[in-house]
XYZ file of C-alpha atoms in Angstrom:
268
model
C 51.494 -31.525 -3.088
C 49.843 -30.735 -6.411
C 52.274 -29.834 -9.159
C 55.381 -30.758 -7.161
C 58.084 -32.779 -8.917
C 59.051 -36.033 -7.194
C 62.844 -36.185 -6.798
C 63.191 -39.345 -4.672
C 60.904 -42.045 -3.312
C 60.920 -45.220 -1.233
C 58.259 -47.804 -0.433
C 57.861 -50.596 2.089
C 54.656 -52.596 2.217
C 51.792 -50.124 2.484
C 54.094 -47.207 3.320
C 55.442 -44.734 0.766
C 57.756 -41.769 1.318
C 58.331 -39.229 -1.440
C 60.648 -36.229 -1.621
C 59.621 -33.312 -3.799
C 61.427 -30.303 -5.190
C 62.057 -27.466 -2.773
C 62.528 -29.683 0.282
C 59.095 -31.262 0.612
C 58.739 -34.686 2.225
C 55.405 -36.527 2.199
C 54.273 -39.836 3.640
C 51.606 -41.796 1.770
C 49.635 -44.869 2.816
C 48.439 -47.523 0.388
C 44.852 -48.388 1.324
C 43.282 -51.826 0.980
C 41.696 -50.862 -2.333
C 44.983 -49.672 -3.786
C 44.293 -45.963 -3.325
C 46.936 -43.607 -1.968
C 46.126 -41.511 1.095
C 48.363 -38.600 2.061
C 49.637 -38.666 5.621
C 52.217 -36.405 7.207
C 54.012 -33.685 5.245
C 57.032 -31.646 6.326
C 59.092 -28.937 4.707
C 62.830 -29.506 5.086
C 65.376 -26.703 5.056
C 67.145 -28.343 2.094
C 66.129 -30.695 -0.693
C 66.385 -34.440 -0.098
C 68.669 -36.382 -2.451
C 67.603 -39.919 -1.440
C 65.286 -41.612 1.062
C 64.671 -45.062 2.554
C 62.083 -46.608 4.890
C 63.246 -50.217 5.190
C 61.934 -51.581 8.543
C 64.676 -52.280 11.087
C 64.797 -53.081 14.795
C 62.046 -53.908 17.213
C 58.941 -51.908 18.011
C 57.805 -51.192 14.463
C 54.387 -49.542 14.566
C 51.328 -51.299 13.188
C 48.462 -49.306 11.629
C 46.252 -49.731 14.700
C 49.012 -48.504 17.006
C 49.868 -51.915 18.402
C 53.321 -53.411 18.730
C 54.892 -56.221 16.821
C 55.563 -54.371 13.597
C 53.060 -56.253 11.439
C 50.210 -54.954 9.341
C 46.828 -56.238 10.496
C 48.492 -59.226 12.134
C 50.083 -60.244 8.815
C 53.687 -60.715 7.840
C 54.342 -57.228 6.478
C 56.442 -55.124 8.892
C 55.825 -51.403 9.364
C 58.781 -49.051 9.338
C 59.033 -46.619 12.225
C 62.134 -44.797 10.947
C 63.045 -43.024 7.720
C 66.560 -42.227 6.530
C 67.049 -39.139 4.366
C 70.216 -38.038 2.560
C 70.403 -34.290 2.019
C 71.770 -32.250 -0.882
C 73.074 -28.943 0.430
C 74.548 -29.781 3.840
C 75.478 -33.365 2.831
C 73.961 -34.880 5.944
C 72.002 -37.986 6.875
C 68.813 -37.441 8.855
C 66.723 -39.969 10.739
C 63.002 -39.164 10.914
C 60.255 -40.764 12.945
C 57.370 -42.471 11.205
C 54.516 -41.784 10.818
C 54.997 -38.181 12.013
C 58.160 -37.336 9.988
C 59.591 -35.670 13.080
C 63.380 -35.405 12.877
C 65.169 -37.480 15.508
C 68.833 -36.954 14.651
C 71.205 -35.695 11.988
C 74.819 -36.547 11.150
C 77.280 -34.957 8.756
C 78.595 -37.261 6.041
C 81.722 -35.250 5.275
C 83.437 -34.857 1.934
C 82.434 -32.774 -1.050
C 79.974 -35.129 -2.752
C 76.293 -35.614 -2.062
C 74.637 -38.864 -0.967
C 73.185 -40.823 -3.882
C 71.637 -43.763 -2.029
C 70.703 -44.446 1.599
C 69.587 -47.662 3.268
C 68.426 -48.871 6.664
C 69.684 -52.430 7.068
C 69.749 -55.003 9.833
C 72.789 -57.302 9.665
C 73.058 -60.118 12.216
C 70.350 -58.373 14.233
C 72.247 -55.065 14.400
C 70.616 -52.034 12.696
C 72.755 -49.811 10.479
C 72.251 -46.601 8.524
C 74.200 -46.677 5.261
C 74.867 -43.678 3.052
C 76.500 -44.081 -0.371
C 78.123 -40.981 -1.836
C 78.675 -39.858 -5.389
C 82.436 -40.462 -5.281
C 82.114 -44.194 -4.578
C 82.581 -44.007 -0.821
C 80.224 -45.504 1.757
C 79.499 -44.056 5.195
C 77.924 -46.360 7.786
C 76.505 -45.654 11.231
C 75.358 -47.921 14.016
C 71.660 -47.134 14.481
C 69.647 -47.191 17.688
C 66.309 -48.375 16.318
C 64.457 -47.177 19.431
C 65.709 -43.574 19.464
C 67.079 -43.059 15.949
C 70.505 -42.113 17.317
C 73.512 -42.565 15.020
C 76.961 -43.552 16.288
C 80.195 -45.302 15.296
C 80.653 -43.472 11.998
C 82.833 -45.378 9.542
C 83.789 -44.609 5.960
C 85.158 -46.900 3.257
C 85.867 -46.430 -0.443
C 84.139 -49.062 -2.572
C 84.725 -47.535 -6.005
C 85.005 -44.285 -7.914
C 81.441 -43.921 -9.230
C 78.104 -43.313 -7.440
C 76.798 -46.310 -5.477
C 73.260 -47.673 -5.325
C 72.411 -49.756 -2.235
C 69.951 -52.642 -2.312
C 69.281 -55.320 0.343
C 68.883 -59.010 -0.442
C 68.709 -62.309 1.410
C 71.151 -65.201 1.067
C 70.922 -68.424 3.089
C 68.528 -66.815 5.540
C 70.700 -63.757 6.232
C 70.320 -60.166 5.081
C 73.105 -58.631 2.998
C 73.483 -55.428 0.991
C 74.511 -55.151 -2.654
C 76.446 -51.992 -3.527
C 76.076 -51.437 -7.276
C 78.849 -49.317 -8.774
C 81.931 -49.584 -10.965
C 83.251 -52.080 -8.399
C 80.168 -54.009 -7.234
C 80.438 -55.178 -3.640
C 78.436 -57.304 -1.221
C 78.202 -55.869 2.296
C 77.624 -58.437 5.031
C 78.250 -59.043 8.713
C 80.317 -61.716 10.442
C 80.669 -61.857 14.221
C 78.870 -58.486 14.388
C 81.486 -56.834 12.176
C 80.611 -55.275 8.812
C 82.695 -56.768 5.985
C 82.934 -56.219 2.244
C 83.331 -58.786 -0.539
C 83.957 -57.912 -4.189
C 81.581 -59.399 -6.746
C 83.238 -61.379 -9.534
C 81.871 -59.342 -12.434
C 83.705 -57.541 -15.192
C 82.448 -54.001 -15.516
C 80.152 -51.754 -13.564
C 76.721 -52.709 -12.228
C 74.161 -49.901 -12.258
C 71.249 -51.654 -10.518
C 70.433 -54.919 -8.746
C 67.239 -56.543 -7.523
C 66.514 -59.961 -5.978
C 65.180 -62.438 -8.552
C 63.717 -65.868 -7.876
C 61.714 -68.220 -10.079
C 61.623 -71.923 -10.892
C 64.780 -72.176 -13.018
C 66.583 -69.442 -11.047
C 65.889 -69.760 -7.310
C 67.391 -67.212 -4.918
C 69.188 -65.269 -7.644
C 70.092 -61.652 -8.270
C 69.324 -59.714 -11.440
C 72.026 -57.174 -12.235
C 72.012 -54.482 -14.906
C 75.531 -54.179 -16.275
C 76.451 -52.195 -19.368
C 73.904 -52.931 -22.072
C 72.766 -56.271 -20.687
C 71.135 -58.076 -17.794
C 72.946 -60.709 -15.730
C 71.165 -63.239 -13.518
C 73.352 -65.038 -11.023
C 73.811 -66.259 -7.493
C 76.148 -65.158 -4.733
C 78.466 -67.968 -3.654
C 79.572 -68.383 -0.071
C 80.022 -64.771 1.016
C 82.382 -65.637 3.845
C 85.722 -65.427 2.067
C 89.307 -65.146 3.200
C 90.401 -61.511 3.270
C 94.180 -61.043 3.101
C 95.924 -57.778 3.940
C 99.649 -57.245 4.387
C 100.811 -54.870 7.120
C 104.419 -53.682 6.992
C 105.774 -53.737 10.555
C 109.379 -52.785 9.839
C 110.456 -55.431 12.360
C 110.496 -59.216 12.621
C 107.281 -60.625 14.188
C 108.004 -63.426 16.684
C 104.808 -63.978 18.672
C 101.127 -63.456 17.864
C 98.062 -63.418 20.140
C 94.382 -62.818 19.377
C 91.913 -61.177 21.776
C 88.433 -62.114 20.535
C 86.552 -59.779 22.901
C 88.233 -56.671 21.471
C 88.766 -58.074 17.959
C 92.453 -57.245 17.931
C 95.837 -58.935 17.600
C 98.958 -58.397 19.701
C 102.256 -58.841 17.850
C 105.644 -59.163 19.550
C 108.444 -58.052 17.227
C 112.244 -57.957 17.228
C 114.313 -55.216 15.630
C 117.520 -56.598 14.178
C 118.734 -53.196 13.077
């Protein structure tokens, strides 16, 4: 809308989604000549804090209405879902593209607003990720066909606002959480895991960076400088001590339920 201030925006291929002051949400299309054409527009009940339209799942819509999720038969996927983080009610909303019809909404909890949202597909499983201003991250399992959110989980990654950005490493998609404690979010055996990045100080932004001398690297803005580096083997050993209060004697692992059974003896 003319004269409206843009408060948040996201782009994917020829699709653009912008949030404007007062709760406006507008979809734009980038035409072949580079011009912008306004598509759907909706007025939300509250103002959007952050938006994302990263394509996930199957059945992405092509411009001519066909399936396959590619633009004009090319390699550029079309997003069919948008994720919006809201200011006032601190919720995450999933909207349908291209209509901007709301499909579902979920409360994020807490007293801080979402600062960054991301639709990501890890090991073939779609997720909706919402980073809050207090350094915590809320994740949902996403049904890419219906937009339904389930399996809410929350984890604290730091104490400062987080910015989420996807990247690819060794053919797999991962997520970089830039904050005072930068973290790589990845999936192993269909379980979301977190690995700290070996950097001193906070990282404010990250973007994938690849050129001749620096293939498959990441560019990270930290403090007053720019760091270019690679992510080593993300699969690391995570050690956590659990106080049982008794002597463990036998241990069994059930892979199907991802749990351990521990037989203990109390000598007290």
